[in-house]
Amino acid sequence: MKEHQVEITETVLRDAHQSLMATRMSTQEMLPIIEKMDQVGYYSLECWGGATFDAAIRFLNEDPWERLRAIKERAPHTKLQMLLRGQNLLGYRHYADDIVEKFVQKASENGIDIFRIFDALNDPRNLIASLRAVKKYNKHAQLVICYTISEVHTIDYYTKLAKELEEMGADSICIKDMAGILTPYVAKELVGSLKKSLTIPLSLHTHATSGVSQMTYLLAVEAGVDMIDTAISPFSEGTSQPPTESMAIALNEGTITTKLNLKLLEEIADYFKPIRDKYLANQLLDPKMMGVDPKALLYQVPGGMLSNLYAQLKQANATEKYEAVLKEVPQVRKDLGFPPLVTPMSQMVGTQAVFNVLTGERYKMVPNEIKDYLHGSYGRPPMPISDDFRKQIIYNEPVITNRPADHIHPEFERLKKELGTLAKTDEDVLTYALFPQIGKEFLLKKYAIQEVSQKEAKSDWEQTIRIAGYIK
């Protein structure tokens, strides 16, 4: 007798290609298969957010808003889902509350049904503005627990956090295991604890990086998790998610059911195989990212961070430093109070680890983002940071202790005025707000106002490290 049904979120349009090849799949490669994906029986299609916005305007010369509208037009029966970084939205700093509300409004109008909202520090204060906006526009707010391992990140910690998020007004909760480090029996214990505490649905997101993801999903589903994330097989495994078809077949054989049409899944997989092969051939998809690395359980580095970290060291002709950087990441993370490795913290910790290794001296070179973090501009660290370490970097400068966004004045109208004649829509203003330099360059090209040379379009090495890499 079947016990319960588990829902499936498909990630191939967002997290799968983000984790495997730095978010380079184009809209034109996606669109021909969307109508078929709409018939499969997925709970949702994760197709936007994360790094898709940045990559679209930075590397693909595509308008991410147009991608969203095009997908929505072809998938009227399946919910569209995005990953939103709380007060950071899709950028790399905190934005004013008016920007947050306007972004959620426009994302809703353009097609997003489910907003998966996380804060890199699991600081609930940083979720307030986006949660309020999602509720205002009558969409589904899925609040996130960013899973990581440290002396403070216990089952009790996560259970209390999840209950707090439910009481804030979450429609569902997601355990976001961005590094693929949630092991099977811990998942069983964690899901069991959360299901006893929560009255709303529970989702689980993991990555196949460490080699335990399918076992983790199986035990989590048996423990009562309601939804899981998978990727169609050509873009599955490695730093991506477990394969959709395999999970559906395995679960259907037991006491769980899925709603997925296996015949259509096979056709969708056949569609994506040549796309995967193209990216393998041009080396944008590195075979290294498709393998299993149990060291992820030691270093706790997310898939997207791994692929981008390796790509950046390759660009710097320093791939021999890869293992050294991986070993440095946990040390930096400990210094910073054990933040979960998810954007923007994964990007910041990764950048600092790279600088520490390449300069040969720890904290000889410190990005401004790390200094801002130590000032409290990103929120409250999971564990208090050593006063000695803080003073080593920012001396005796003041530290914010309340909600960081309370210190940011409204920005939308100012940025609209600053953008001038390029502000043809509210979406254009938001593109500029999130990415002032490349956003403006993109809009100039979009409206054919002036040509932007390749030299101007490229950022310097630190900017590339800071933005193109470590995004999750």
XYZ file of C-alpha atoms in Angstrom:
472
model
C 0.000 0.000 0.000
C 1.343 3.426 -0.957
C 2.006 5.687 2.042
C 2.206 9.132 0.458
C 3.013 11.049 -2.689
C 6.217 13.047 -3.080
C 6.295 16.090 -5.353
C 9.211 16.777 -7.723
C 10.763 20.128 -8.625
C 12.814 20.028 -11.852
C 16.044 22.069 -11.736
C 17.478 21.714 -15.268
C 16.440 25.248 -16.229
C 18.278 26.810 -13.273
C 20.364 25.029 -10.684
C 21.484 22.070 -12.795
C 23.298 24.124 -15.437
C 24.309 26.721 -12.856
C 26.087 24.075 -10.792
C 27.624 22.200 -13.715
C 28.643 24.969 -16.107
C 28.236 28.368 -14.477
C 24.694 29.022 -15.781
C 25.437 29.191 -19.489
C 22.403 27.468 -21.031
C 20.621 29.915 -23.304
C 16.931 30.708 -23.496
C 16.756 29.425 -27.074
C 18.063 26.057 -25.925
C 15.364 25.868 -23.268
C 12.232 27.002 -25.050
C 11.593 24.132 -27.532
C 11.142 21.598 -24.708
C 9.153 23.690 -22.211
C 5.699 22.683 -23.478
C 6.588 19.020 -23.036
C 7.987 19.684 -19.561
C 4.678 21.358 -18.719
C 2.915 18.005 -19.286
C 5.134 15.816 -17.070
C 3.447 16.386 -13.709
C 6.214 18.323 -11.969
C 5.289 20.238 -8.839
C 7.307 23.158 -10.193
C 9.979 24.155 -12.693
C 12.843 26.018 -11.078
C 13.749 28.302 -13.938
C 14.858 31.687 -12.601
C 16.801 33.371 -9.838
C 20.132 32.325 -8.420
C 22.778 33.226 -10.989
C 20.517 33.090 -14.058
C 19.902 36.842 -14.069
C 23.592 37.728 -13.800
C 24.707 35.172 -16.396
C 22.010 36.204 -18.871
C 23.108 39.838 -19.050
C 26.827 39.267 -18.414
C 27.577 36.366 -20.744
C 24.557 35.593 -22.941
C 23.353 39.073 -23.912
C 19.823 37.995 -22.980
C 17.106 39.800 -21.065
C 16.235 37.558 -18.081
C 12.772 39.109 -17.852
C 12.072 38.048 -21.430
C 13.249 34.510 -20.614
C 10.807 34.318 -17.724
C 7.885 35.543 -19.836
C 8.732 33.105 -22.630
C 8.857 30.137 -20.253
C 5.608 31.156 -18.569
C 3.864 31.370 -21.940
C 4.885 27.778 -22.707
C 4.189 26.323 -19.245
C 0.709 27.466 -18.200
C -0.025 24.340 -16.121
C 3.130 24.064 -14.008
C 4.223 26.449 -11.271
C 7.367 28.435 -12.025
C 9.823 28.753 -9.173
C 12.767 31.031 -8.489
C 15.565 31.230 -5.938
C 15.668 34.593 -4.161
C 18.455 35.674 -1.819
C 16.254 37.538 0.635
C 17.382 41.131 1.068
C 20.145 40.468 -1.508
C 17.566 39.560 -4.193
C 19.769 38.349 -7.085
C 22.690 40.682 -6.463
C 25.560 40.819 -4.019
C 24.541 43.372 -1.413
C 21.468 44.221 0.617
C 18.927 46.375 -1.208
C 16.416 48.824 0.210
C 12.962 47.501 1.043
C 11.369 49.406 -1.848
C 13.664 47.615 -4.322
C 12.799 44.270 -2.728
C 9.056 44.894 -3.018
C 9.280 46.177 -6.591
C 11.364 43.176 -7.640
C 8.913 40.685 -6.141
C 6.018 42.543 -7.779
C 7.604 42.403 -11.232
C 8.766 38.800 -10.846
C 5.201 37.873 -9.899
C 3.718 39.745 -12.845
C 6.186 38.145 -15.260
C 5.450 34.583 -14.187
C 6.934 33.446 -10.853
C 4.534 31.441 -8.674
C 6.864 30.139 -5.943
C 9.584 32.226 -4.315
C 12.195 30.107 -2.546
C 13.723 32.700 -0.224
C 16.918 32.230 1.758
C 19.379 34.234 3.772
C 23.013 33.210 3.668
C 23.329 33.492 7.460
C 19.920 32.015 8.319
C 19.118 35.415 9.817
C 15.280 35.663 9.704
C 15.443 39.470 9.812
C 16.820 39.414 6.280
C 13.725 37.545 5.007
C 11.105 39.963 6.322
C 10.868 42.362 3.359
C 10.749 39.697 0.626
C 8.290 37.548 2.592
C 5.995 40.533 3.091
C 6.137 41.342 -0.636
C 5.414 37.759 -1.728
C 2.402 37.688 0.556
C 1.228 41.063 -0.775
C 1.179 39.717 -4.342
C -0.502 36.441 -3.333
C 2.323 34.118 -4.318
C 3.814 31.111 -2.504
C 6.581 31.950 -0.015
C 8.915 29.015 0.581
C 11.361 30.041 3.308
C 14.681 28.278 3.502
C 16.939 26.669 6.059
C 20.481 26.794 4.658
C 21.992 23.502 5.791
C 25.566 23.375 6.934
C 27.657 21.586 9.542
C 29.321 23.207 12.545
C 29.247 23.073 16.310
C 26.232 25.417 16.346
C 24.241 23.858 13.489
C 22.427 21.075 15.354
C 19.089 19.329 14.756
C 17.639 21.438 17.566
C 18.956 24.638 15.929
C 17.314 23.788 12.597
C 14.040 22.702 14.209
C 13.708 25.955 16.134
C 14.638 27.967 13.028
C 12.053 26.167 10.890
C 9.326 26.794 13.456
C 10.271 30.475 13.580
C 10.012 30.687 9.775
C 6.595 29.040 9.829
C 5.408 31.501 12.464
C 6.644 34.365 10.265
C 4.172 33.245 7.581
C 6.003 30.749 5.358
C 3.781 28.661 3.072
C 6.373 25.879 3.036
C 9.910 25.253 4.288
C 12.917 24.080 2.257
C 16.032 22.428 3.627
C 18.650 23.777 1.228
C 21.701 21.505 1.211
C 23.713 23.497 -1.307
C 26.957 21.596 -0.696
C 25.534 18.079 -0.853
C 26.739 17.335 2.676
C 23.450 16.187 4.236
C 24.074 12.483 4.795
C 21.241 9.922 4.695
C 20.732 9.146 8.375
C 21.152 12.771 9.420
C 18.534 13.656 6.794
C 16.187 11.068 8.281
C 16.653 12.535 11.755
C 16.358 16.143 10.574
C 13.252 15.563 8.447
C 11.658 13.560 11.247
C 12.242 16.375 13.720
C 10.930 19.062 11.364
C 7.819 17.066 10.408
C 6.910 16.740 14.088
C 7.231 20.512 14.525
C 5.817 21.921 11.279
C 2.246 22.098 9.980
C 3.262 23.219 6.449
C 4.923 21.229 3.605
C 8.637 20.454 3.761
C 10.952 20.395 0.728
C 14.508 19.086 0.449
C 17.153 20.357 -1.972
C 20.543 18.668 -2.243
C 23.412 18.106 -4.677
C 25.066 14.896 -5.848
C 28.578 16.246 -5.251
C 29.590 13.920 -2.430
C 27.947 10.751 -3.770
C 25.236 10.271 -1.130
C 22.371 12.338 -2.537
C 20.093 9.548 -3.764
C 20.357 7.734 -0.438
C 19.685 11.022 1.327
C 16.532 11.575 -0.719
C 15.289 8.036 -0.142
C 15.575 8.239 3.626
C 14.203 11.782 3.685
C 11.152 10.736 1.665
C 10.592 7.754 3.932
C 10.812 10.158 6.896
C 7.993 12.218 5.395
C 9.516 14.992 3.295
C 6.902 16.336 0.865
C 9.003 17.634 -2.063
C 12.456 17.007 -3.520
C 14.534 18.666 -6.263
C 15.910 16.625 -9.169
C 17.515 17.285 -12.560
C 16.763 15.517 -15.835
C 19.545 12.956 -16.349
C 21.812 14.664 -18.948
C 22.316 17.554 -16.503
C 22.225 15.522 -13.299
C 24.766 14.136 -10.859
C 28.175 15.609 -10.081
C 27.668 19.091 -8.717
C 24.022 19.038 -9.882
C 21.020 17.161 -8.429
C 20.151 13.429 -8.622
C 18.490 12.335 -11.907
C 14.741 12.885 -12.145
C 13.996 9.633 -13.982
C 15.999 7.408 -11.625
C 14.452 8.907 -8.512
C 10.927 8.598 -9.929
C 11.423 4.945 -10.892
C 12.999 4.029 -7.552
C 10.374 5.802 -5.456
C 7.479 4.356 -7.441
C 8.685 0.829 -6.655
C 8.283 1.393 -2.926
C 5.584 2.870 -0.746
C 5.868 6.334 -2.322
C 4.244 7.612 -5.505
C 5.203 10.401 -7.883
C 3.021 12.033 -10.526
C 5.696 12.068 -13.221
C 5.106 10.731 -16.736
C 8.151 8.510 -17.320
C 7.695 8.379 -21.099
C 7.808 12.162 -21.335
C 10.843 12.241 -19.043
C 12.657 9.977 -21.503
C 11.839 12.336 -24.376
C 12.991 15.345 -22.349
C 16.256 13.599 -21.510
C 16.815 12.854 -25.204
C 16.300 16.544 -25.965
C 18.905 17.702 -23.442
C 21.602 15.129 -24.335
C 22.951 16.963 -27.424
C 22.895 20.247 -25.501
C 25.021 18.674 -22.784
C 27.362 17.185 -25.387
C 27.811 20.585 -27.026
C 28.967 22.121 -23.745
C 31.246 19.176 -23.066
C 32.796 19.626 -26.510
C 33.457 23.340 -26.037
C 34.777 22.617 -22.507
C 32.373 24.981 -20.781
C 31.052 21.880 -19.044
C 34.129 20.383 -17.381
C 33.865 16.587 -16.898
C 35.442 17.123 -13.476
C 32.172 18.693 -12.325
C 30.189 15.589 -13.317
C 32.081 13.211 -11.063
C 31.765 12.397 -7.379
C 33.998 14.046 -4.800
C 33.527 12.705 -1.243
C 35.876 15.470 -0.094
C 32.821 17.725 -0.232
C 31.859 16.080 3.051
C 35.120 17.402 4.486
C 35.324 20.840 2.858
C 31.541 21.463 2.675
C 31.861 23.387 -0.614
C 28.693 23.744 -2.772
C 28.634 22.439 -6.340
C 28.311 25.848 -7.963
C 31.189 27.118 -5.882
C 33.332 24.111 -6.850
C 32.772 24.546 -10.577
C 33.354 28.292 -10.506
C 36.320 28.005 -8.160
C 38.019 25.579 -10.520
C 37.157 27.738 -13.539
C 38.622 30.855 -11.927
C 41.849 29.095 -10.938
C 42.061 27.712 -14.474
C 41.702 31.244 -15.831
C 44.480 32.381 -13.486
C 46.708 29.427 -14.553
C 46.675 28.222 -10.961
C 44.679 24.971 -11.061
C 47.454 23.297 -9.081
C 46.215 25.397 -6.124
C 42.729 23.840 -6.253
C 43.221 21.436 -3.346
C 44.967 24.097 -1.284
C 42.065 26.486 -1.778
C 39.560 23.762 -0.829
C 41.491 23.152 2.392
C 41.573 26.875 3.142
C 37.788 27.306 2.781
C 36.867 25.669 6.154
C 39.507 27.767 7.904
C 38.113 31.017 6.510
C 34.600 29.881 7.332
C 35.557 29.227 10.952
C 37.158 32.669 11.226
C 33.902 34.228 9.956
C 31.628 32.481 12.460
C 30.640 29.391 10.426
C 28.388 31.007 7.789
C 26.638 28.525 5.466
C 28.363 28.444 2.078
C 25.645 29.955 -0.060
C 25.618 33.229 -2.018
C 26.836 35.747 -1.089
C 28.784 33.975 1.677
C 30.090 31.207 -0.612
C 31.398 33.851 -2.995
C 32.982 35.839 -0.140
C 34.527 32.870 1.658
C 35.731 31.413 -1.653
C 37.281 34.688 -2.751
C 39.067 35.095 0.571
C 40.365 31.519 0.418
C 41.699 32.154 -3.106
C 43.412 35.371 -1.990
C 44.909 33.649 1.073
C 46.389 30.866 -1.058
C 47.521 32.905 -4.071
C 49.166 35.646 -1.984
C 50.787 33.119 0.332
C 49.665 35.047 3.424
C 46.302 34.782 5.183
C 44.246 37.991 5.069
C 47.005 39.991 3.428
C 44.348 40.943 0.861
C 40.752 41.318 2.128
C 37.814 42.173 -0.197
C 35.482 44.984 0.833
C 32.626 42.479 1.102
C 34.419 40.655 3.929
C 34.953 43.970 5.704
C 31.273 44.809 5.267
C 30.370 41.415 6.689
C 32.537 42.076 9.747
C 30.773 45.424 10.133
C 27.467 43.525 10.410
C 26.149 44.704 7.051
C 25.036 41.199 6.022
C 23.398 40.202 9.286
C 24.135 38.127 12.357
C 26.738 35.324 12.025
C 25.702 31.892 13.324
C 28.524 32.059 15.870
C 30.053 35.241 17.343
C 33.252 36.307 15.586
C 36.414 36.676 17.637
C 37.019 40.292 18.642
C 40.708 39.854 17.914
C 40.012 38.646 14.385
C 37.475 41.399 13.740
C 39.914 44.066 14.936
C 42.657 42.579 12.779
C 40.545 43.363 9.689
C 38.393 46.412 10.575
C 40.129 47.682 13.720
C 37.667 49.422 16.097
C 35.133 50.493 13.478
C 31.418 50.287 14.491
C 29.340 47.127 14.000
C 25.631 47.007 13.047
C 23.529 44.927 15.446
C 19.968 45.459 14.148
C 18.398 44.543 10.762
C 20.941 45.720 8.148
C 18.274 46.944 5.708
C 17.046 49.427 8.320
C 20.147 51.438 7.413
C 19.340 51.622 3.683
C 17.268 54.501 2.339
C 14.669 53.920 -0.438
C 16.472 53.568 -3.767
C 14.085 52.834 -6.606
C 13.197 56.387 -7.642
C 16.774 57.575 -7.246
C 18.091 54.749 -9.437
C 15.343 55.326 -11.996
C 16.383 58.959 -12.273
C 20.058 57.958 -12.408
C 19.380 55.546 -15.288
C 17.641 58.291 -17.258
C 16.289 57.457 -20.704
C 17.375 53.816 -20.352
C 14.679 53.357 -17.690
C 12.002 52.367 -20.183
C 10.367 49.878 -17.802
C 10.485 49.115 -14.085
C 12.252 45.885 -15.043
C 15.048 47.933 -16.634
C 15.479 49.887 -13.408
C 15.674 46.656 -11.422
C 18.274 45.235 -13.811
C 20.347 48.364 -13.245
C 19.770 48.272 -9.479
C 21.014 44.688 -9.208
C 24.011 45.085 -11.533
C 24.836 48.772 -12.072
C 27.808 48.340 -14.409
C 26.909 45.321 -16.526
C 23.196 46.098 -16.226
C 23.664 49.509 -17.793
C 25.940 48.081 -20.490
C 23.308 45.452 -21.266
C 20.550 48.056 -21.544
C 22.696 50.176 -23.856
C 23.069 47.162 -26.152
C 19.432 46.145 -25.774
C 18.213 49.516 -26.953
C 21.107 49.919 -29.442
C 22.064 53.269 -27.976
C 25.791 52.692 -28.271
C 28.218 49.885 -28.856
C 30.067 48.526 -25.833
C 33.517 47.205 -26.638
C 34.628 43.836 -25.327
C 37.225 45.568 -23.210
C 34.579 47.735 -21.539
C 32.231 44.806 -21.090
C 34.784 42.807 -19.121
C 35.421 43.481 -15.477
C 38.800 43.233 -13.806
C 40.069 40.036 -12.215
C 38.772 40.784 -8.733
C 35.327 41.650 -10.127
C 35.318 38.405 -12.095
C 36.303 36.416 -9.014
C 33.715 38.250 -6.953
C 30.725 37.925 -9.266
C 31.247 35.291 -11.947
C 32.505 32.820 -9.379
C 31.094 31.333 -6.204
C 27.451 31.996 -7.047
C 24.869 29.621 -5.637
